[in-house]
Amino acid sequence: MSANPQWDISRALGVARFFHLVCGVRDACVTPFLTLYLRQLGLAAPWVGILMGTKHLISAFWAPFCAFLAKSYQKRRVLLIGSLLGSVGASLLMVLVPPLDRDPGYRSCNGSHSVTATVPPPGVALTVNVTSAPEPAPNHPAPSLPAERSTGVAPADGFRGGPGESGQEPFSRLPSSFVGSIQGTRTTSRVLLHPITSRVKDTPQEGAFRVVSPALPLLAGGMALASPSNQSAAEGKAGTLDLSWEGLRWTFILSLGSVVCWELLTSPLEQVADDSLYEYLDFVDATDRYRSLWIWRPLGMSAGVCGISALVGQLDCFLTTNGPRGAVHFYGYSLVSTLALLVSIAFPVPVCRRWEPSYKMVKALSLVGGDPRLITLALTVFLIGTATSTVQNFLFWHMKDHESSELVMGFSVALGWLGEILLHPLKTPLLRKLSRVGTVGLGLGCLAGQLLYFSFLWSWWSVLPAQILSAISHGALWWAVGASIEHLATPGTERPLSAMFRSHFYGGGASLGSFVGGFVVMRFSLAVLYRACCVVLLLWLALFLSIQPRLPQERKINYSKLLAVEASDTSDSEQGTERDWLVKAMRDEHSDWRG
């Protein structure tokens, strides 16, 4: 280690706490709501799944590679500053992506004559109650909504036309996001609507109309609008998604480019910051204080997700006049990223000597391949990533189908993080009482229960009770995984092994879950996806618990015998490797077990 300035541990820990807090707020501004914004752009579930799968795949492999390069060339601070600076611009690219529907309809900002409209994927076929006054005489054109331009009626991209779906009065004067027809007077007709939620408020009069739709489905059709089981269904009989490039090429390609650019700039930040801080504290033998820093990121996430949700409803209409809602998320992300950029200037980064090649990641990979217990743990983490990605990608879609506000969505996320923080004092007693394997089983069971519960949501508030279980299905589960990794790792491979599990295995599972989940939602429904994930987790849980007793168990080291041998050794002249008798004993024990 070369000469360093005065080591101020208290100052370094204070800066690190604030940096983690700000980064938590920053991530909470966009990450939980990204798929909801992509839905508002008009992208269907398969395309959103492809985008999120690509995002997870980049993060799984690009972040460790950048961390390796930053350490090799001693450019960690440059990478931190460049990542934060680049993410500011990359996040704003998403605001520039044009939605599929350039005329999304009215926004609920003006009070009277308002329509609350959010653009879902094309191909929404619904049955709604449409009350219309008698048609005017042929010589008198039907009146239109005040201050609304005439756009005519043309089938929305992706709709499969059917009988009675032609543009007739009085709907010929509706915005292009409304497509439908009405026959006769004061009848109920099958109407194709684009918005997720549509309320046309007007005084019933000659030629006026009223669209009553308390909640519109997520994707394609269904038979009963009010049926919860019909939410998020994608049934070809009622309407199909046009997956051709005709209507999607620009929106999807620009979204893909923005997400890829954004993830390439953002994903290395967390791992590089963690590695820098750990090595900084390790140099002064203060790594025990590193473990207490984790709490600041979930605190920031909890505050950020609620704060940005409250701001969206108040500021979105003032900041944007066209396009989908949600731009406030990206503006907030950019603003908080600027604050994090200022904090990163003072973030503790160790000044290292000439870099020496290290093969710890290769050793960690070989350790996983040679240990059956680590193999089963890796498969468990992979399945956790697969199942969790379906919740992260589509739970807010499900809540939106039940008319949930973004504030409730944000509170549901914060509830899970706060539950994990409150449960943390019980971490050690829980692991001691249930053991590592038992805690992993408990976490998998709670995650499966959450998925099953989410498949039967009946109201916007019904998601909140299940989110309390996130303290176990996420918090306790990862505590047990981390404790198992530390127990099974050889000296010097704990951190590389932990990083491999969180990036490669968990990220790979999340990528696969996103790719597959989107097409399952389109072909079947979101409820089917959650139930399928629940069944897979329960089957793996039964297999995981049944094979644990049959796996080779480590032989316990007799520490009392080693201490007796050390005490009986009266020679004070022996130095070198024999001095580290405990490390040597552990290495010999691991070699004997593998042999």
XYZ file of C-alpha atoms in Angstrom:
595
model
C 0.000 0.000 0.000
C 1.407 3.330 -1.005
C 1.356 6.401 1.159
C -2.190 7.524 1.930
C -3.588 10.623 3.537
C -4.735 10.474 7.127
C -7.210 7.616 7.563
C -10.410 9.115 8.963
C -12.673 6.116 9.499
C -15.563 8.058 11.013
C -15.630 10.486 8.103
C -15.371 7.665 5.561
C -18.252 5.774 7.159
C -20.361 8.929 7.296
C -19.818 9.628 3.603
C -20.535 5.978 2.774
C -23.798 6.018 4.735
C -24.993 9.147 2.981
C -23.919 7.795 -0.406
C -25.845 4.548 0.111
C -28.872 6.507 1.296
C -28.825 8.779 -1.761
C -28.281 5.834 -4.113
C -31.256 4.076 -2.530
C -33.464 7.109 -3.186
C -32.067 7.332 -6.714
C -32.825 3.715 -7.565
C -36.303 3.933 -6.047
C -37.255 6.794 -8.345
C -37.346 4.603 -11.459
C -36.517 0.937 -10.895
C -39.846 -0.213 -9.349
C -41.875 1.765 -11.910
C -39.895 1.090 -15.081
C -42.121 -1.695 -16.398
C -45.203 0.404 -15.662
C -43.731 3.214 -17.760
C -42.957 0.787 -20.578
C -46.564 -0.324 -20.471
C -47.665 3.290 -20.750
C -45.509 3.602 -23.856
C -47.734 0.937 -25.381
C -45.407 -2.074 -25.171
C -47.016 -5.426 -24.526
C -45.846 -7.884 -21.884
C -43.506 -9.913 -24.184
C -41.614 -6.810 -25.256
C -41.375 -5.544 -21.705
C -40.066 -8.973 -20.694
C -37.396 -8.798 -23.389
C -36.325 -5.334 -22.255
C -36.131 -6.303 -18.587
C -34.412 -9.603 -19.383
C -31.770 -7.738 -21.355
C -31.347 -5.312 -18.481
C -30.780 -8.110 -15.952
C -28.420 -9.941 -18.307
C -26.232 -6.872 -18.772
C -26.139 -6.249 -15.047
C -25.209 -9.867 -14.293
C -22.031 -9.884 -16.370
C -21.116 -6.291 -17.159
C -20.927 -5.042 -13.558
C -18.313 -7.609 -12.384
C -16.258 -7.006 -15.526
C -16.221 -3.229 -14.993
C -15.346 -3.699 -11.319
C -12.401 -5.860 -12.375
C -11.176 -3.269 -14.882
C -11.591 -0.402 -12.428
C -9.494 -2.201 -9.844
C -6.881 -3.287 -12.372
C -6.274 0.222 -13.697
C -6.976 2.039 -10.405
C -9.832 4.007 -11.927
C -12.533 3.376 -9.369
C -13.319 7.002 -8.642
C -13.345 7.794 -12.347
C -15.822 4.990 -12.874
C -18.033 6.155 -9.987
C -18.185 9.708 -11.305
C -18.577 8.603 -14.927
C -21.346 6.145 -14.048
C -23.364 8.746 -12.161
C -22.790 11.432 -14.765
C -23.667 9.139 -17.655
C -26.778 7.780 -15.946
C -28.194 11.298 -15.727
C -28.231 11.637 -19.495
C -29.111 8.020 -20.223
C -32.186 8.094 -17.994
C -33.507 11.170 -19.779
C -33.353 9.276 -23.074
C -36.338 7.236 -21.927
C -38.454 10.383 -21.797
C -37.729 10.957 -25.479
C -38.979 7.537 -26.580
C -42.232 8.085 -28.516
C -45.247 6.067 -27.347
C -47.188 3.896 -29.753
C -50.176 6.210 -29.472
C -49.114 9.780 -30.213
C -52.534 11.028 -29.018
C -53.030 9.408 -25.624
C -56.184 11.321 -24.922
C -57.086 13.630 -22.075
C -55.099 13.838 -18.874
C -56.828 14.268 -15.544
C -55.412 17.745 -15.001
C -58.159 20.151 -16.012
C -61.113 19.261 -13.848
C -64.095 19.329 -16.204
C -64.401 17.275 -19.345
C -61.499 15.128 -18.175
C -60.457 11.665 -19.076
C -57.906 9.723 -17.073
C -56.042 7.746 -19.688
C -53.026 5.551 -19.591
C -52.006 3.815 -22.788
C -51.778 0.020 -22.532
C -50.471 -2.292 -25.211
C -52.514 -2.271 -28.413
C -55.072 -4.954 -28.790
C -57.342 -4.250 -25.818
C -60.801 -5.593 -26.514
C -63.352 -4.911 -23.801
C -67.032 -4.936 -23.070
C -68.126 -1.651 -21.517
C -71.377 0.146 -20.976
C -71.816 2.980 -23.416
C -74.813 5.235 -22.963
C -75.606 7.387 -25.963
C -78.328 9.839 -26.750
C -80.401 9.327 -29.926
C -78.455 9.938 -33.062
C -78.978 13.388 -34.583
C -80.624 13.918 -37.894
C -78.469 13.278 -40.945
C -78.308 16.999 -41.684
C -76.878 17.811 -38.240
C -73.401 16.560 -37.415
C -72.905 14.928 -34.049
C -71.245 17.211 -31.542
C -67.831 16.318 -30.218
C -66.125 16.800 -26.916
C -65.258 20.426 -26.215
C -61.812 21.525 -27.311
C -61.079 18.171 -28.929
C -59.897 17.924 -32.468
C -61.500 15.495 -34.878
C -59.249 12.585 -35.568
C -61.550 10.146 -37.251
C -61.687 6.483 -36.376
C -59.008 4.109 -37.499
C -58.255 0.745 -35.931
C -55.468 1.031 -33.398
C -52.311 -0.786 -34.283
C -52.543 -4.359 -33.200
C -56.355 -4.620 -33.114
C -58.090 -7.436 -34.851
C -61.264 -6.021 -36.200
C -64.598 -7.626 -35.732
C -68.281 -7.074 -36.409
C -69.519 -3.753 -35.291
C -66.071 -2.253 -34.862
C -66.322 0.441 -37.476
C -66.068 4.153 -36.900
C -69.598 5.565 -36.558
C -71.070 8.583 -34.835
C -70.936 9.688 -32.117
C -67.521 8.038 -31.669
C -66.026 9.415 -34.859
C -65.191 12.573 -32.946
C -63.481 10.792 -30.063
C -59.694 10.854 -29.666
C -57.777 8.257 -31.579
C -57.280 6.292 -28.382
C -60.983 5.421 -28.456
C -62.042 2.990 -31.131
C -65.520 1.544 -31.196
C -69.054 1.758 -32.400
C -72.542 1.953 -31.066
C -75.736 0.812 -32.653
C -79.115 2.170 -31.717
C -79.859 4.435 -28.797
C -78.861 3.896 -25.196
C -77.485 0.448 -25.817
C -74.578 -1.536 -24.498
C -72.087 -2.373 -27.225
C -68.733 -4.045 -27.517
C -66.205 -1.231 -27.764
C -62.483 -1.315 -28.310
C -60.696 1.057 -25.982
C -57.047 1.974 -25.750
C -56.782 3.586 -22.318
C -56.402 1.476 -19.223
C -58.736 3.736 -17.305
C -61.201 5.968 -19.124
C -63.813 8.253 -17.702
C -65.580 10.694 -19.982
C -67.440 13.208 -17.852
C -69.984 15.308 -19.617
C -73.520 16.462 -19.057
C -75.954 14.086 -20.775
C -77.513 16.019 -23.566
C -78.316 15.684 -27.206
C -75.461 13.836 -28.859
C -73.450 13.538 -25.654
C -72.117 10.263 -24.348
C -70.683 8.669 -21.226
C -68.134 5.867 -21.068
C -68.288 3.913 -17.840
C -65.258 1.705 -17.237
C -64.096 1.292 -13.647
C -61.104 -0.809 -14.624
C -59.853 -2.021 -17.947
C -57.796 -5.157 -18.420
C -54.081 -5.271 -18.827
C -53.809 -6.954 -22.169
C -56.306 -8.598 -24.417
C -59.942 -9.054 -23.797
C -62.196 -11.041 -21.659
C -65.888 -11.450 -21.305
C -66.735 -9.514 -18.187
C -65.132 -6.222 -17.396
C -65.719 -6.427 -13.681
C -64.370 -9.950 -13.297
C -61.052 -9.950 -11.442
C -60.080 -13.188 -13.093
C -60.226 -11.410 -16.435
C -57.570 -8.887 -15.436
C -54.286 -9.123 -17.309
C -55.646 -11.848 -19.576
C -54.440 -12.168 -23.102
C -57.006 -14.332 -24.853
C -56.881 -14.475 -28.602
C -60.649 -14.786 -28.953
C -61.315 -11.306 -27.633
C -58.327 -9.623 -29.191
C -54.775 -10.422 -30.130
C -51.501 -8.591 -29.894
C -49.932 -7.663 -33.148
C -46.283 -8.571 -32.588
C -45.203 -7.345 -35.978
C -42.591 -4.655 -36.316
C -45.027 -2.310 -38.042
C -46.321 -0.610 -34.919
C -43.547 -1.479 -32.519
C -40.273 -0.992 -34.330
C -39.508 2.566 -33.231
C -40.887 2.408 -29.724
C -39.328 -0.964 -28.986
C -35.959 -0.301 -30.643
C -35.566 3.098 -29.002
C -36.608 1.677 -25.645
C -34.141 -1.179 -26.034
C -31.314 1.191 -26.949
C -32.101 3.481 -24.015
C -32.297 0.603 -21.523
C -29.051 -0.966 -22.762
C -27.169 2.340 -22.674
C -28.586 3.156 -19.266
C -27.697 -0.233 -17.779
C -24.178 -0.210 -19.189
C -23.560 3.077 -17.402
C -25.400 2.332 -14.165
C -24.856 -1.336 -13.287
C -21.162 -1.157 -12.226
C -21.792 1.582 -9.654
C -22.930 -0.501 -6.686
C -20.275 -3.219 -6.914
C -17.409 -0.769 -7.469
C -18.529 1.341 -4.502
C -18.848 -1.730 -2.238
C -15.440 -3.094 -3.235
C -13.789 0.275 -2.707
C -15.276 0.769 0.737
C -14.504 -2.778 1.865
C -10.849 -2.536 0.828
C -10.579 0.888 2.438
C -11.834 -0.520 5.754
C -9.860 -3.726 5.376
C -6.604 -1.771 5.217
C -7.222 -0.416 8.725
C -8.805 -3.635 10.080
C -12.289 -2.103 10.358
C -14.276 -4.483 8.154
C -16.527 -5.323 11.100
C -18.111 -1.891 10.644
C -18.827 -2.622 6.980
C -21.705 -4.967 7.831
C -23.733 -2.202 9.461
C -23.903 -0.101 6.294
C -26.460 -2.248 4.449
C -29.401 -0.618 6.238
C -28.956 2.765 4.565
C -29.825 1.612 1.062
C -33.233 0.091 1.996
C -33.971 3.187 4.063
C -33.286 5.295 0.994
C -35.373 2.984 -1.148
C -38.309 3.225 1.256
C -38.186 7.017 1.411
C -37.544 7.428 -2.305
C -40.287 5.145 -3.560
C -42.934 6.869 -1.434
C -41.637 10.358 -2.176
C -41.513 9.958 -5.939
C -44.950 8.319 -5.968
C -46.441 11.301 -4.179
C -44.720 13.744 -6.542
C -45.836 11.990 -9.717
C -49.515 12.674 -9.157
C -48.862 16.332 -8.352
C -46.241 17.297 -10.911
C -46.709 14.986 -13.873
C -49.444 17.039 -15.512
C -47.423 20.236 -15.185
C -44.210 18.823 -16.620
C -45.608 16.895 -19.562
C -48.462 17.644 -21.906
C -48.127 14.782 -24.387
C -46.971 11.204 -24.100
C -47.366 8.773 -21.234
C -47.347 9.632 -17.584
C -44.239 8.879 -15.581
C -41.668 11.369 -16.827
C -41.384 12.708 -13.276
C -39.704 9.433 -12.301
C -36.845 10.081 -14.693
C -36.538 13.750 -13.770
C -36.318 12.785 -10.112
C -33.764 10.093 -10.919
C -31.575 12.602 -12.728
C -31.827 15.122 -9.915
C -30.871 12.620 -7.198
C -28.085 11.236 -9.412
C -26.611 14.740 -9.511
C -26.590 14.792 -5.708
C -24.963 11.343 -5.618
C -22.348 12.637 -8.064
C -21.336 15.338 -5.605
C -21.122 12.826 -2.750
C -19.011 10.433 -4.825
C -16.203 13.001 -4.940
C -15.621 12.379 -1.226
C -16.383 8.650 -1.286
C -13.547 6.600 0.296
C -11.462 4.904 -2.394
C -8.199 3.206 -1.412
C -4.992 4.041 -3.258
C -3.462 0.694 -4.148
C -0.015 -0.404 -5.117
C 0.754 -1.889 -8.490
C -2.003 -4.304 -9.372
C -1.197 -7.971 -9.035
C -3.207 -10.596 -10.894
C -5.810 -12.351 -8.782
C -7.749 -15.464 -9.603
C -10.274 -15.367 -6.787
C -13.246 -15.404 -9.154
C -11.850 -18.471 -10.916
C -11.279 -20.118 -7.544
C -14.833 -19.283 -6.501
C -16.231 -20.782 -9.704
C -14.205 -23.963 -9.257
C -15.368 -24.139 -5.652
C -19.005 -24.032 -6.740
C -18.436 -26.755 -9.329
C -16.848 -29.072 -6.777
C -19.256 -28.648 -3.864
C -22.743 -30.224 -4.129
C -24.060 -27.947 -1.408
C -22.992 -24.850 -3.323
C -24.502 -26.269 -6.508
C -27.903 -26.717 -4.838
C -27.605 -23.245 -3.314
C -26.774 -21.772 -6.731
C -29.833 -23.423 -8.265
C -31.926 -22.082 -5.399
C -30.692 -18.535 -5.981
C -31.311 -18.910 -9.721
C -34.940 -19.895 -9.088
C -35.324 -17.059 -6.594
C -34.223 -14.634 -9.288
C -36.630 -16.161 -11.795
C -39.634 -15.939 -9.481
C -38.779 -12.524 -8.063
C -38.455 -11.010 -11.539
C -42.098 -11.821 -12.297
C -43.152 -9.823 -9.239
C -40.858 -6.917 -10.032
C -41.972 -6.802 -13.669
C -45.720 -7.294 -13.520
C -47.093 -6.822 -10.001
C -47.664 -3.116 -10.599
C -49.486 -4.003 -13.819
C -51.779 -6.231 -11.774
C -52.335 -3.465 -9.228
C -53.034 -0.965 -12.003
C -55.751 -3.250 -13.305
C -57.436 -2.815 -9.924
C -57.154 0.998 -10.097
C -54.276 1.275 -7.666
C -52.502 4.614 -7.495
C -48.749 4.878 -7.740
C -48.643 6.020 -4.128
C -50.102 2.688 -3.025
C -47.632 0.876 -5.269
C -44.757 2.760 -3.732
C -46.011 2.111 -0.224
C -46.236 -1.612 -0.942
C -42.554 -1.655 -1.901
C -41.577 0.402 1.142
C -43.538 -1.970 3.360
C -41.313 -4.867 2.309
C -38.084 -2.941 2.901
C -39.189 -1.628 6.292
C -40.250 -5.114 7.336
C -36.772 -6.407 6.511
C -35.166 -3.630 8.559
C -37.396 -4.353 11.558
C -36.710 -8.089 11.335
C -32.941 -7.674 11.177
C -32.382 -7.728 14.996
C -33.773 -11.284 14.919
C -31.335 -12.421 12.230
C -28.930 -14.278 14.515
C -31.617 -15.991 16.657
C -33.514 -16.973 13.498
C -30.492 -18.566 11.850
C -29.539 -20.293 15.089
C -33.033 -21.617 15.743
C -33.942 -22.758 12.230
C -30.430 -23.354 10.845
C -29.336 -22.052 7.467
C -31.181 -24.749 5.520
C -34.360 -24.228 7.516
C -34.285 -20.468 6.960
C -33.804 -20.970 3.213
C -36.801 -23.302 3.231
C -38.876 -20.774 5.163
C -37.961 -18.015 2.722
C -38.826 -20.149 -0.306
C -42.156 -21.104 1.258
C -43.045 -17.470 1.949
C -42.075 -16.458 -1.596
C -44.270 -19.221 -3.032
C -47.122 -18.110 -0.774
C -46.767 -14.530 -1.945
C -46.924 -15.559 -5.589
C -50.031 -17.640 -4.985
C -51.652 -14.764 -3.130
C -50.822 -12.287 -5.885
C -52.615 -14.492 -8.410
C -55.879 -13.949 -6.506
C -55.761 -10.197 -5.926
C -59.245 -8.733 -5.702
C -58.585 -5.079 -4.890
C -55.851 -2.458 -5.001
C -55.240 -2.694 -1.253
C -55.155 -6.497 -1.103
C -51.475 -6.586 -2.078
C -50.381 -4.829 1.123
C -50.790 -7.725 3.616
C -48.693 -10.053 1.457
C -45.899 -7.505 1.156
C -45.183 -7.905 4.870
C -43.898 -11.400 4.074
C -41.122 -9.819 2.000
C -39.194 -9.462 5.244
C -38.844 -13.263 5.182
C -39.074 -14.064 1.478
C -36.331 -11.547 0.700
C -34.583 -10.523 3.906
C -34.332 -13.769 5.867
C -33.825 -15.776 2.684
C -30.772 -13.753 1.657
C -29.426 -13.820 5.203
C -29.453 -17.588 5.080
C -27.892 -17.625 1.614
C -25.131 -15.259 2.761
C -24.461 -17.307 5.894
C -24.268 -20.497 3.830
C -21.803 -18.897 1.409
C -19.567 -17.748 4.270
C -19.713 -21.189 5.825
C -18.852 -23.064 2.634
C -16.301 -20.654 1.163
C -12.587 -21.164 1.578
C -10.461 -18.341 3.029
C -10.240 -15.442 0.612
C -13.174 -16.467 -1.594
C -16.088 -15.197 0.515
C -16.624 -11.910 -1.311
C -16.035 -13.223 -4.859
C -18.387 -16.118 -4.141
C -21.047 -13.817 -2.736
C -20.725 -11.488 -5.732
C -21.054 -14.442 -8.095
C -24.270 -15.593 -6.429
C -25.841 -12.136 -6.475
C -24.786 -11.155 -9.978
C -24.414 -14.267 -12.115
C -26.875 -16.715 -10.560
C -29.541 -14.319 -9.300
C -29.194 -11.984 -12.293
C -29.269 -14.889 -14.732
C -32.439 -16.219 -13.130
C -34.067 -12.783 -13.240
C -33.157 -12.481 -16.917
C -34.688 -15.853 -17.769
C -37.793 -15.099 -15.712
C -38.288 -11.812 -17.545
C -37.853 -13.343 -21.006
C -40.250 -16.214 -20.333
C -42.682 -14.353 -18.085
C -43.720 -11.813 -20.690
C -44.772 -14.471 -23.178
C -46.596 -16.458 -20.483
C -48.580 -13.348 -19.578
C -49.481 -12.798 -23.235
C -50.392 -16.410 -23.948
C -52.202 -17.160 -20.702
C -52.457 -14.538 -17.953
C -50.548 -13.002 -15.099
C -52.382 -15.221 -12.613
C -51.195 -18.335 -14.469
C -47.620 -17.037 -14.387
C -47.687 -16.503 -10.638
C -49.270 -19.878 -9.959
C -46.748 -21.630 -12.173
C -43.870 -19.954 -10.331
C -45.465 -20.956 -7.032
C -45.655 -24.608 -8.091
C -42.036 -24.607 -9.298
C -40.805 -23.109 -6.032
C -42.752 -25.598 -3.944
C -41.419 -28.530 -5.957
C -37.865 -27.246 -5.603
C -38.422 -26.652 -1.879
C -39.441 -30.274 -1.399
C -36.452 -31.464 -3.423
C -34.077 -29.070 -1.649
C -35.095 -30.237 1.813
C -35.079 -33.895 0.852
C -31.561 -33.945 -0.621
C -29.876 -31.903 2.105
C -29.397 -34.876 4.482
C -27.944 -36.922 1.620
C -25.307 -34.395 0.630
C -21.748 -34.881 1.957
C -21.530 -33.113 5.278
C -18.442 -31.286 6.440
C -16.526 -32.824 9.316
C -16.264 -30.586 12.331
C -12.846 -29.286 13.338
C -11.843 -30.220 16.890
C -10.827 -26.787 18.112
C -10.112 -27.970 21.650
C -7.587 -30.484 20.344
C -5.934 -27.818 18.232
C -5.721 -25.497 21.216
C -4.191 -28.253 23.308
C -1.575 -28.869 20.653
C -0.833 -25.142 20.459
C -0.503 -24.904 24.234
C 1.838 -27.873 24.402
C 4.140 -26.332 21.803
C 6.791 -24.581 23.919
C 8.919 -23.498 21.018
C 8.677 -19.790 20.365
C 11.001 -19.875 17.409
C 8.590 -21.354 14.913
C 7.290 -18.675 12.618
C 5.794 -18.534 9.146
C 2.862 -20.558 7.951
C 2.679 -22.775 11.037
C 1.682 -19.682 12.999
C -1.686 -19.644 11.255
C -2.684 -23.042 12.585
C -6.417 -22.412 12.323
C -6.294 -21.412 8.653
C -4.065 -24.405 7.909
C -6.443 -26.747 9.724
C -9.411 -25.432 7.800
C -7.608 -25.833 4.484
C -6.548 -29.380 5.338
C -10.078 -30.210 6.429
C -11.517 -28.879 3.177
C -8.932 -30.850 1.160
C -9.720 -34.044 3.055
C -13.454 -33.584 2.503
C -13.059 -32.990 -1.242
C -10.774 -35.960 -1.531
